[in-house]
PDB file of C-alpha atoms and ligand atoms in Angstrom:
ATOM      1  CA  MET C1036     118.009 -13.828  -7.910  1.00  0.00           C
ATOM      2  CA  ILE C1037     120.789 -11.308  -8.332  1.00  0.00           C
ATOM      3  CA  ALA C1038     119.754  -9.487 -11.498  1.00  0.00           C
ATOM      4  CA  GLN C1039     122.319  -8.432 -14.091  1.00  0.00           C
ATOM      5  CA  GLN C1040     121.935  -5.315 -16.233  1.00  0.00           C
ATOM      6  CA  SER C1041     120.492  -7.534 -19.003  1.00  0.00           C
ATOM      7  CA  ASP C1042     117.685  -8.741 -16.697  1.00  0.00           C
ATOM      8  CA  ILE C1043     116.291  -5.331 -15.770  1.00  0.00           C
ATOM      9  CA  GLU C1044     113.979  -4.761 -18.740  1.00  0.00           C
ATOM     10  CA  GLY C1045     112.547  -8.280 -18.500  1.00  0.00           C
ATOM     11  CA  LEU C1046     111.911  -7.883 -14.787  1.00  0.00           C
ATOM     12  CA  LYS C1047     110.191  -4.538 -15.338  1.00  0.00           C
ATOM     13  CA  GLU C1048     107.981  -5.976 -18.071  1.00  0.00           C
ATOM     14  CA  ALA C1049     107.029  -8.928 -15.849  1.00  0.00           C
ATOM     15  CA  GLY C1050     106.105  -6.488 -13.080  1.00  0.00           C
ATOM     16  CA  ARG C1051     104.035  -4.271 -15.405  1.00  0.00           C
ATOM     17  CA  ARG C1052     102.013  -7.262 -16.601  1.00  0.00           C
ATOM     18  CA  PHE C1053     101.569  -8.420 -13.034  1.00  0.00           C
ATOM     19  CA  GLY C1054     100.363  -5.072 -11.699  1.00  0.00           C
ATOM     20  CA  SER C1055      97.589  -4.726 -14.263  1.00  0.00           C
ATOM     21  CA  ILE C1056      96.393  -8.279 -13.688  1.00  0.00           C
ATOM     22  CA  LEU C1057      96.260  -8.037  -9.900  1.00  0.00           C
ATOM     23  CA  ASP C1058      94.351  -4.751 -10.239  1.00  0.00           C
ATOM     24  CA  ALA C1059      91.843  -6.433 -12.561  1.00  0.00           C
ATOM     25  CA  VAL C1060      91.321  -9.359 -10.186  1.00  0.00           C
ATOM     26  CA  ALA C1061      90.974  -7.013  -7.200  1.00  0.00           C
ATOM     27  CA  ALA C1062      88.386  -4.986  -9.145  1.00  0.00           C
ATOM     28  CA  ALA C1063      86.332  -8.163  -9.622  1.00  0.00           C
ATOM     29  CA  VAL C1064      86.003  -8.663  -5.847  1.00  0.00           C
ATOM     30  CA  ARG C1065      82.391  -8.028  -4.813  1.00  0.00           C
ATOM     31  CA  PRO C1066      79.624  -9.691  -2.827  1.00  0.00           C
ATOM     32  CA  GLY C1067      78.343 -12.815  -4.609  1.00  0.00           C
ATOM     33  CA  VAL C1068      81.517 -13.725  -6.488  1.00  0.00           C
ATOM     34  CA  THR C1069      83.205 -17.020  -5.589  1.00  0.00           C
ATOM     35  CA  THR C1070      86.886 -17.360  -4.840  1.00  0.00           C
ATOM     36  CA  GLY C1071      87.015 -19.939  -7.643  1.00  0.00           C
ATOM     37  CA  GLU C1072      85.750 -17.335 -10.127  1.00  0.00           C
ATOM     38  CA  LEU C1073      88.476 -14.899  -9.041  1.00  0.00           C
ATOM     39  CA  ASP C1074      91.055 -17.642  -9.451  1.00  0.00           C
ATOM     40  CA  ALA C1075      89.785 -18.508 -12.946  1.00  0.00           C
ATOM     41  CA  LEU C1076      89.961 -14.834 -13.927  1.00  0.00           C
ATOM     42  CA  SER C1077      93.540 -14.507 -12.703  1.00  0.00           C
ATOM     43  CA  GLU C1078      94.622 -17.631 -14.595  1.00  0.00           C
ATOM     44  CA  LYS C1079      92.892 -16.447 -17.793  1.00  0.00           C
ATOM     45  CA  LEU C1080      94.520 -12.997 -17.638  1.00  0.00           C
ATOM     46  CA  ILE C1081      97.974 -14.481 -17.051  1.00  0.00           C
ATOM     47  CA  ARG C1082      97.666 -17.087 -19.821  1.00  0.00           C
ATOM     48  CA  ASP C1083      96.091 -14.603 -22.282  1.00  0.00           C
ATOM     49  CA  GLY C1084      99.297 -12.589 -21.930  1.00  0.00           C
ATOM     50  CA  GLY C1085     101.360 -15.662 -22.797  1.00  0.00           C
ATOM     51  CA  ASP C1086     102.672 -15.990 -19.255  1.00  0.00           C
ATOM     52  CA  ILE C1087     102.620 -18.730 -16.609  1.00  0.00           C
ATOM     53  CA  PRO C1088     100.844 -18.851 -13.224  1.00  0.00           C
ATOM     54  CA  SER C1089     103.864 -19.483 -10.971  1.00  0.00           C
ATOM     55  CA  PHE C1090     101.995 -21.052  -8.059  1.00  0.00           C
ATOM     56  CA  LYS C1091      99.878 -23.592  -9.923  1.00  0.00           C
ATOM     57  CA  GLY C1092     101.530 -26.984  -9.494  1.00  0.00           C
ATOM     58  CA  TYR C1093     104.197 -25.542  -7.200  1.00  0.00           C
ATOM     59  CA  ARG C1094     104.986 -27.762  -4.238  1.00  0.00           C
ATOM     60  CA  PRO C1095     106.478 -25.882  -1.310  1.00  0.00           C
ATOM     61  CA  GLU C1096     108.909 -27.723   0.960  1.00  0.00           C
ATOM     62  CA  GLY C1097     106.958 -29.808   3.465  1.00  0.00           C
ATOM     63  CA  ALA C1098     103.617 -29.416   1.653  1.00  0.00           C
ATOM     64  CA  PRO C1099     101.534 -32.568   1.185  1.00  0.00           C
ATOM     65  CA  ARG C1100     100.911 -31.869  -2.513  1.00  0.00           C
ATOM     66  CA  ALA C1101     101.327 -29.256  -5.205  1.00  0.00           C
ATOM     67  CA  TYR C1102      99.286 -26.053  -4.890  1.00  0.00           C
ATOM     68  CA  PRO C1103      96.210 -26.540  -7.108  1.00  0.00           C
ATOM     69  CA  ALA C1104      95.353 -22.950  -8.114  1.00  0.00           C
ATOM     70  CA  THR C1105      96.710 -19.743  -9.664  1.00  0.00           C
ATOM     71  CA  CYS C1106      95.831 -17.284  -6.908  1.00  0.00           C
ATOM     72  CA  CYS C1107      96.073 -17.875  -3.166  1.00  0.00           C
ATOM     73  CA  ILE C1108      92.817 -16.430  -1.830  1.00  0.00           C
ATOM     74  CA  SER C1109      92.522 -16.051   1.935  1.00  0.00           C
ATOM     75  CA  VAL C1110      89.315 -14.747   3.529  1.00  0.00           C
ATOM     76  CA  ASN C1111      88.906 -13.138   6.987  1.00  0.00           C
ATOM     77  CA  ASP C1112      90.687 -15.387   9.529  1.00  0.00           C
ATOM     78  CA  GLU C1113      92.578 -17.148   6.745  1.00  0.00           C
ATOM     79  CA  VAL C1114      96.087 -15.694   6.780  1.00  0.00           C
ATOM     80  CA  VAL C1115      97.840 -16.986   3.650  1.00  0.00           C
ATOM     81  CA  HIS C1116      97.707 -19.801   1.073  1.00  0.00           C
ATOM     82  CA  GLY C1117      93.915 -20.192   1.031  1.00  0.00           C
ATOM     83  CA  ILE C1118      92.717 -22.446  -1.788  1.00  0.00           C
ATOM     84  CA  PRO C1119      90.027 -20.904  -4.029  1.00  0.00           C
ATOM     85  CA  GLY C1120      86.817 -22.803  -4.642  1.00  0.00           C
ATOM     86  CA  SER C1121      83.068 -22.539  -4.136  1.00  0.00           C
ATOM     87  CA  ARG C1122      83.171 -20.036  -1.258  1.00  0.00           C
ATOM     88  CA  VAL C1123      80.900 -17.078  -2.005  1.00  0.00           C
ATOM     89  CA  LEU C1124      82.226 -13.703  -0.835  1.00  0.00           C
ATOM     90  CA  LYS C1125      79.852 -11.559   1.155  1.00  0.00           C
ATOM     91  CA  GLU C1126      79.639  -7.923   2.183  1.00  0.00           C
ATOM     92  CA  GLY C1127      82.111  -7.202   4.994  1.00  0.00           C
ATOM     93  CA  ASP C1128      84.605  -9.967   4.140  1.00  0.00           C
ATOM     94  CA  LEU C1129      88.298  -9.177   3.947  1.00  0.00           C
ATOM     95  CA  VAL C1130      90.024 -10.942   1.046  1.00  0.00           C
ATOM     96  CA  THR C1131      93.713 -11.391   0.314  1.00  0.00           C
ATOM     97  CA  LEU C1132      94.734 -12.112  -3.284  1.00  0.00           C
ATOM     98  CA  ASP C1133      98.292 -13.448  -3.561  1.00  0.00           C
ATOM     99  CA  LEU C1134      99.418 -14.054  -7.111  1.00  0.00           C
ATOM    100  CA  GLY C1135     102.523 -15.395  -8.844  1.00  0.00           C
ATOM    101  CA  LEU C1136     103.339 -14.765 -12.504  1.00  0.00           C
ATOM    102  CA  THR C1137     106.277 -15.937 -14.589  1.00  0.00           C
ATOM    103  CA  HIS C1138     107.075 -13.858 -17.672  1.00  0.00           C
ATOM    104  CA  ASP C1139     110.014 -14.840 -19.855  1.00  0.00           C
ATOM    105  CA  GLY C1140     111.480 -16.758 -16.901  1.00  0.00           C
ATOM    106  CA  TYR C1141     111.080 -13.876 -14.442  1.00  0.00           C
ATOM    107  CA  VAL C1142     108.935 -14.664 -11.395  1.00  0.00           C
ATOM    108  CA  MET C1143     106.828 -11.962  -9.725  1.00  0.00           C
ATOM    109  CA  ASP C1144     105.044 -12.411  -6.378  1.00  0.00           C
ATOM    110  CA  SER C1145     102.694  -9.840  -4.883  1.00  0.00           C
ATOM    111  CA  ALA C1146      99.615  -9.714  -2.703  1.00  0.00           C
ATOM    112  CA  VAL C1147      96.908  -7.268  -1.757  1.00  0.00           C
ATOM    113  CA  THR C1148      94.117  -7.366   0.820  1.00  0.00           C
ATOM    114  CA  VAL C1149      90.843  -5.871  -0.390  1.00  0.00           C
ATOM    115  CA  PRO C1150      87.475  -5.251   1.243  1.00  0.00           C
ATOM    116  CA  VAL C1151      84.270  -6.855  -0.015  1.00  0.00           C
ATOM    117  CA  GLY C1152      81.865  -3.934  -0.006  1.00  0.00           C
ATOM    118  CA  LYS C1153      81.859  -2.116   3.317  1.00  0.00           C
ATOM    119  CA  VAL C1154      84.089  -3.611   6.015  1.00  0.00           C
ATOM    120  CA  SER C1155      84.564  -2.894   9.729  1.00  0.00           C
ATOM    121  CA  LYS C1156      86.671   0.007  11.026  1.00  0.00           C
ATOM    122  CA  GLU C1157      89.023  -2.620  12.449  1.00  0.00           C
ATOM    123  CA  ALA C1158      89.478  -4.199   9.008  1.00  0.00           C
ATOM    124  CA  GLU C1159      90.177  -0.799   7.445  1.00  0.00           C
ATOM    125  CA  ALA C1160      92.779   0.015  10.112  1.00  0.00           C
ATOM    126  CA  LEU C1161      94.420  -3.408   9.729  1.00  0.00           C
ATOM    127  CA  MET C1162      94.704  -2.947   5.948  1.00  0.00           C
ATOM    128  CA  ARG C1163      96.166   0.547   6.375  1.00  0.00           C
ATOM    129  CA  ALA C1164      98.720  -0.607   8.965  1.00  0.00           C
ATOM    130  CA  THR C1165      99.847  -3.594   6.906  1.00  0.00           C
ATOM    131  CA  GLN C1166     100.199  -1.529   3.745  1.00  0.00           C
ATOM    132  CA  ALA C1167     102.202   1.083   5.701  1.00  0.00           C
ATOM    133  CA  SER C1168     104.458  -1.695   6.999  1.00  0.00           C
ATOM    134  CA  LEU C1169     105.160  -2.817   3.435  1.00  0.00           C
ATOM    135  CA  GLU C1170     106.156   0.729   2.448  1.00  0.00           C
ATOM    136  CA  SER C1171     108.488   0.912   5.484  1.00  0.00           C
ATOM    137  CA  ALA C1172     110.035  -2.407   4.509  1.00  0.00           C
ATOM    138  CA  ILE C1173     110.599  -1.165   0.944  1.00  0.00           C
ATOM    139  CA  LEU C1174     112.372   1.968   2.249  1.00  0.00           C
ATOM    140  CA  ALA C1175     114.671  -0.227   4.379  1.00  0.00           C
ATOM    141  CA  ALA C1176     115.722  -2.311   1.360  1.00  0.00           C
ATOM    142  CA  ARG C1177     118.794  -0.498   0.080  1.00  0.00           C
ATOM    143  CA  PRO C1178     122.338  -1.577  -0.753  1.00  0.00           C
ATOM    144  CA  GLY C1179     124.621  -1.892   2.243  1.00  0.00           C
ATOM    145  CA  ALA C1180     121.752  -2.449   4.676  1.00  0.00           C
ATOM    146  CA  ARG C1181     120.991  -5.917   6.051  1.00  0.00           C
ATOM    147  CA  ILE C1182     118.001  -8.196   5.677  1.00  0.00           C
ATOM    148  CA  GLY C1183     117.420  -7.701   9.419  1.00  0.00           C
ATOM    149  CA  ASP C1184     116.853  -3.998   8.730  1.00  0.00           C
ATOM    150  CA  ILE C1185     113.890  -4.921   6.515  1.00  0.00           C
ATOM    151  CA  SER C1186     112.550  -7.283   9.197  1.00  0.00           C
ATOM    152  CA  HIS C1187     112.898  -4.611  11.846  1.00  0.00           C
ATOM    153  CA  ALA C1188     111.155  -1.950   9.736  1.00  0.00           C
ATOM    154  CA  THR C1189     108.321  -4.382   8.978  1.00  0.00           C
ATOM    155  CA  GLU C1190     107.758  -5.113  12.675  1.00  0.00           C
ATOM    156  CA  LEU C1191     108.232  -1.548  13.912  1.00  0.00           C
ATOM    157  CA  ALA C1192     105.434  -0.254  11.677  1.00  0.00           C
ATOM    158  CA  PHE C1193     102.876  -2.142  13.787  1.00  0.00           C
ATOM    159  CA  LYS C1194     104.022  -0.629  17.093  1.00  0.00           C
ATOM    160  CA  GLY C1195     101.109   1.004  18.846  1.00  0.00           C
ATOM    161  CA  THR C1196      98.515  -0.283  16.372  1.00  0.00           C
ATOM    162  CA  GLY C1197      97.310  -3.137  18.586  1.00  0.00           C
ATOM    163  CA  PHE C1198      97.765  -5.528  15.673  1.00  0.00           C
ATOM    164  CA  SER C1199     100.139  -8.511  15.632  1.00  0.00           C
ATOM    165  CA  VAL C1200     102.647  -9.093  12.872  1.00  0.00           C
ATOM    166  CA  VAL C1201     102.941 -12.797  12.022  1.00  0.00           C
ATOM    167  CA  LYS C1202     106.610 -13.424  12.720  1.00  0.00           C
ATOM    168  CA  LEU C1203     106.488 -17.021  11.565  1.00  0.00           C
ATOM    169  CA  LEU C1204     105.915 -15.924   7.957  1.00  0.00           C
ATOM    170  CA  GLY C1205     107.832 -13.513   5.794  1.00  0.00           C
ATOM    171  CA  GLY C1206     109.379 -12.494   2.513  1.00  0.00           C
ATOM    172  CA  HIS C1207     112.025 -14.131   0.389  1.00  0.00           C
ATOM    173  CA  GLY C1208     114.254 -13.885  -2.608  1.00  0.00           C
ATOM    174  CA  VAL C1209     112.346 -14.207  -5.910  1.00  0.00           C
ATOM    175  CA  GLY C1210     112.780 -13.334  -9.587  1.00  0.00           C
ATOM    176  CA  GLY C1211     114.300 -16.602 -10.775  1.00  0.00           C
ATOM    177  CA  ALA C1212     112.094 -19.009  -8.801  1.00  0.00           C
ATOM    178  CA  VAL C1213     109.017 -18.839  -6.564  1.00  0.00           C
ATOM    179  CA  HIS C1214     111.043 -19.059  -3.360  1.00  0.00           C
ATOM    180  CA  GLU C1215     114.716 -18.196  -3.125  1.00  0.00           C
ATOM    181  CA  GLU C1216     117.126 -17.279  -0.348  1.00  0.00           C
ATOM    182  CA  PRO C1217     117.210 -15.239   1.768  1.00  0.00           C
ATOM    183  CA  PHE C1218     114.180 -15.671   4.029  1.00  0.00           C
ATOM    184  CA  ILE C1219     113.055 -12.230   5.248  1.00  0.00           C
ATOM    185  CA  ALA C1220     111.362 -12.585   8.628  1.00  0.00           C
ATOM    186  CA  ASN C1221     108.577 -10.137   9.420  1.00  0.00           C
ATOM    187  CA  ALA C1222     110.349  -9.194  12.652  1.00  0.00           C
ATOM    188  CA  GLY C1223     114.001  -8.914  13.587  1.00  0.00           C
ATOM    189  CA  HIS C1224     116.968  -6.860  14.637  1.00  0.00           C
ATOM    190  CA  PRO C1225     118.646  -4.105  12.610  1.00  0.00           C
ATOM    191  CA  GLY C1226     122.167  -4.799  11.398  1.00  0.00           C
ATOM    192  CA  THR C1227     121.682  -8.582  11.299  1.00  0.00           C
ATOM    193  CA  GLY C1228     121.394 -11.105   8.472  1.00  0.00           C
ATOM    194  CA  PRO C1229     122.767 -11.093   4.932  1.00  0.00           C
ATOM    195  CA  GLU C1230     123.850  -7.827   3.342  1.00  0.00           C
ATOM    196  CA  ILE C1231     121.528  -6.331   0.734  1.00  0.00           C
ATOM    197  CA  VAL C1232     123.403  -5.999  -2.556  1.00  0.00           C
ATOM    198  CA  PRO C1233     122.503  -4.315  -5.859  1.00  0.00           C
ATOM    199  CA  GLY C1234     120.610  -6.618  -8.193  1.00  0.00           C
ATOM    200  CA  MET C1235     118.721  -8.441  -5.434  1.00  0.00           C
ATOM    201  CA  VAL C1236     115.124  -9.261  -6.318  1.00  0.00           C
ATOM    202  CA  LEU C1237     113.102  -9.638  -3.126  1.00  0.00           C
ATOM    203  CA  ALA C1238     109.482 -10.262  -2.181  1.00  0.00           C
ATOM    204  CA  LEU C1239     108.587  -8.257   0.936  1.00  0.00           C
ATOM    205  CA  GLU C1240     105.363  -9.293   2.611  1.00  0.00           C
ATOM    206  CA  PRO C1241     104.118  -8.094   5.987  1.00  0.00           C
ATOM    207  CA  ILE C1242     101.239 -10.208   7.306  1.00  0.00           C
ATOM    208  CA  ALA C1243      99.310  -9.103  10.381  1.00  0.00           C
ATOM    209  CA  ASN C1244      96.385 -10.252  12.488  1.00  0.00           C
ATOM    210  CA  ALA C1245      93.867  -8.045  14.255  1.00  0.00           C
ATOM    211  CA  GLY C1246      94.213 -10.273  17.328  1.00  0.00           C
ATOM    212  CA  LYS C1247      97.089 -12.470  18.430  1.00  0.00           C
ATOM    213  CA  ALA C1248      99.910 -13.566  16.136  1.00  0.00           C
ATOM    214  CA  SER C1249      99.375 -17.328  16.501  1.00  0.00           C
ATOM    215  CA  VAL C1250      98.422 -19.217  13.342  1.00  0.00           C
ATOM    216  CA  PHE C1251      97.856 -22.856  12.401  1.00  0.00           C
ATOM    217  CA  ILE C1252      97.637 -24.837   9.172  1.00  0.00           C
ATOM    218  CA  ALA C1253      94.129 -26.055   8.313  1.00  0.00           C
ATOM    219  CA  PRO C1254      93.485 -29.720   7.378  1.00  0.00           C
ATOM    220  CA  ASP C1255      93.818 -28.873   3.638  1.00  0.00           C
ATOM    221  CA  GLY C1256      97.572 -28.660   4.275  1.00  0.00           C
ATOM    222  CA  PHE C1257      97.935 -25.147   2.836  1.00  0.00           C
ATOM    223  CA  THR C1258      95.669 -22.595   4.484  1.00  0.00           C
ATOM    224  CA  TYR C1259      97.115 -20.757   7.475  1.00  0.00           C
ATOM    225  CA  ARG C1260      94.436 -19.436   9.838  1.00  0.00           C
ATOM    226  CA  THR C1261      94.542 -17.314  12.959  1.00  0.00           C
ATOM    227  CA  LYS C1262      94.193 -19.350  16.148  1.00  0.00           C
ATOM    228  CA  ASP C1263      91.918 -16.785  17.783  1.00  0.00           C
ATOM    229  CA  GLY C1264      89.701 -16.389  14.716  1.00  0.00           C
ATOM    230  CA  SER C1265      90.662 -12.737  14.213  1.00  0.00           C
ATOM    231  CA  ILE C1266      90.962 -11.260  10.721  1.00  0.00           C
ATOM    232  CA  SER C1267      94.284 -11.038   8.888  1.00  0.00           C
ATOM    233  CA  ALA C1268      95.807  -8.819   6.183  1.00  0.00           C
ATOM    234  CA  HIS C1269      98.737  -9.277   3.793  1.00  0.00           C
ATOM    235  CA  PHE C1270     100.456  -6.862   1.423  1.00  0.00           C
ATOM    236  CA  GLU C1271     103.385  -7.918  -0.753  1.00  0.00           C
ATOM    237  CA  HIS C1272     105.532  -6.474  -3.515  1.00  0.00           C
ATOM    238  CA  THR C1273     108.451  -7.780  -5.537  1.00  0.00           C
ATOM    239  CA  ILE C1274     111.256  -5.232  -5.593  1.00  0.00           C
ATOM    240  CA  LEU C1275     114.549  -4.828  -7.437  1.00  0.00           C
ATOM    241  CA  VAL C1276     117.359  -3.215  -5.449  1.00  0.00           C
ATOM    242  CA  LEU C1277     119.718  -1.135  -7.572  1.00  0.00           C
ATOM    243  CA  ASP C1278     122.706   1.047  -6.655  1.00  0.00           C
ATOM    244  CA  ASN C1279     120.772   4.300  -6.518  1.00  0.00           C
ATOM    245  CA  GLU C1280     117.142   3.274  -6.340  1.00  0.00           C
ATOM    246  CA  THR C1281     114.809   0.477  -5.378  1.00  0.00           C
ATOM    247  CA  ILE C1282     112.239  -0.337  -8.044  1.00  0.00           C
ATOM    248  CA  VAL C1283     108.879  -1.731  -6.927  1.00  0.00           C
ATOM    249  CA  LEU C1284     108.380  -4.070  -9.869  1.00  0.00           C
ATOM    250  CA  THR C1285     104.801  -5.132  -9.052  1.00  0.00           C
ATOM    251  CA  ARG C1286     103.407  -1.667  -8.299  1.00  0.00           C
ATOM    252  CA  ARG C1287      99.777  -1.640  -9.523  1.00  0.00           C
ATOM    253  CA  PRO C1288      98.352   1.143 -11.708  1.00  0.00           C
ATOM    254  CA  SER C1289      95.706   1.725  -8.995  1.00  0.00           C
ATOM    255  CA  GLU C1290      98.461   2.648  -6.523  1.00  0.00           C
ATOM    256  CA  GLY C1291      99.344   5.674  -8.680  1.00  0.00           C
TER     257      GLY C1291
HETATM  258 MG1   MG D2323     102.923 -14.016  -2.462  1.00  0.00          MG
HETATM  259 MG1   MG D2324     105.924 -14.287  -1.340  1.00  0.00          MG
END
């Protein structure tokens, strides 16, 4: 959406609610918990606040059915859109929580990858690199720049890391609906694509694999997995671009 002055407080409030909830769900990640339990917690926290889980019942274009859960939970070689259920998390797993919340009509979308107990050095480095890419993408999102500048910054952050950004997936407009224009590829050329204008609400979301970039959709119709079985990480924030500043709406209290 292109936010008006009158939308700003509502967007900020939606983001504040979101940040606390995603922190609480991330804090519940530990060996022995099931992905279904994490999903139930996220739905409870959202509904207790009087808000709506944006993803539950949402049917993306081309999907065989509506998404059945509140939180997309993707483990290890699962890249995005994993469906929570009876899977028990174990020490060393890498878990991505991707949540959508609608407050007063304002849609927030943000994801974090968290370790289950102690994880490998490779997993730690992949998380760090992907989070750094998100921060680079946020810095590139300013009025007068182009969407391609965000894509380029996202991709460039992985240079020399040995990790592969998943170019097939990317960010998008958000704020008024789960998925809005423009699509923001996770790789691209500076100075290309639509101009970034004040009021834009965007979800930026670098996704990277420890191995090769290739992914495929599992038989459930939703879960993307890495073709080579390598682990994957995903960090996402919803931002609001203003004339003089870019506000990270979904910043979590744990991020400081
Ligand atoms: Mg998301
Ligand atoms: Mg998104």
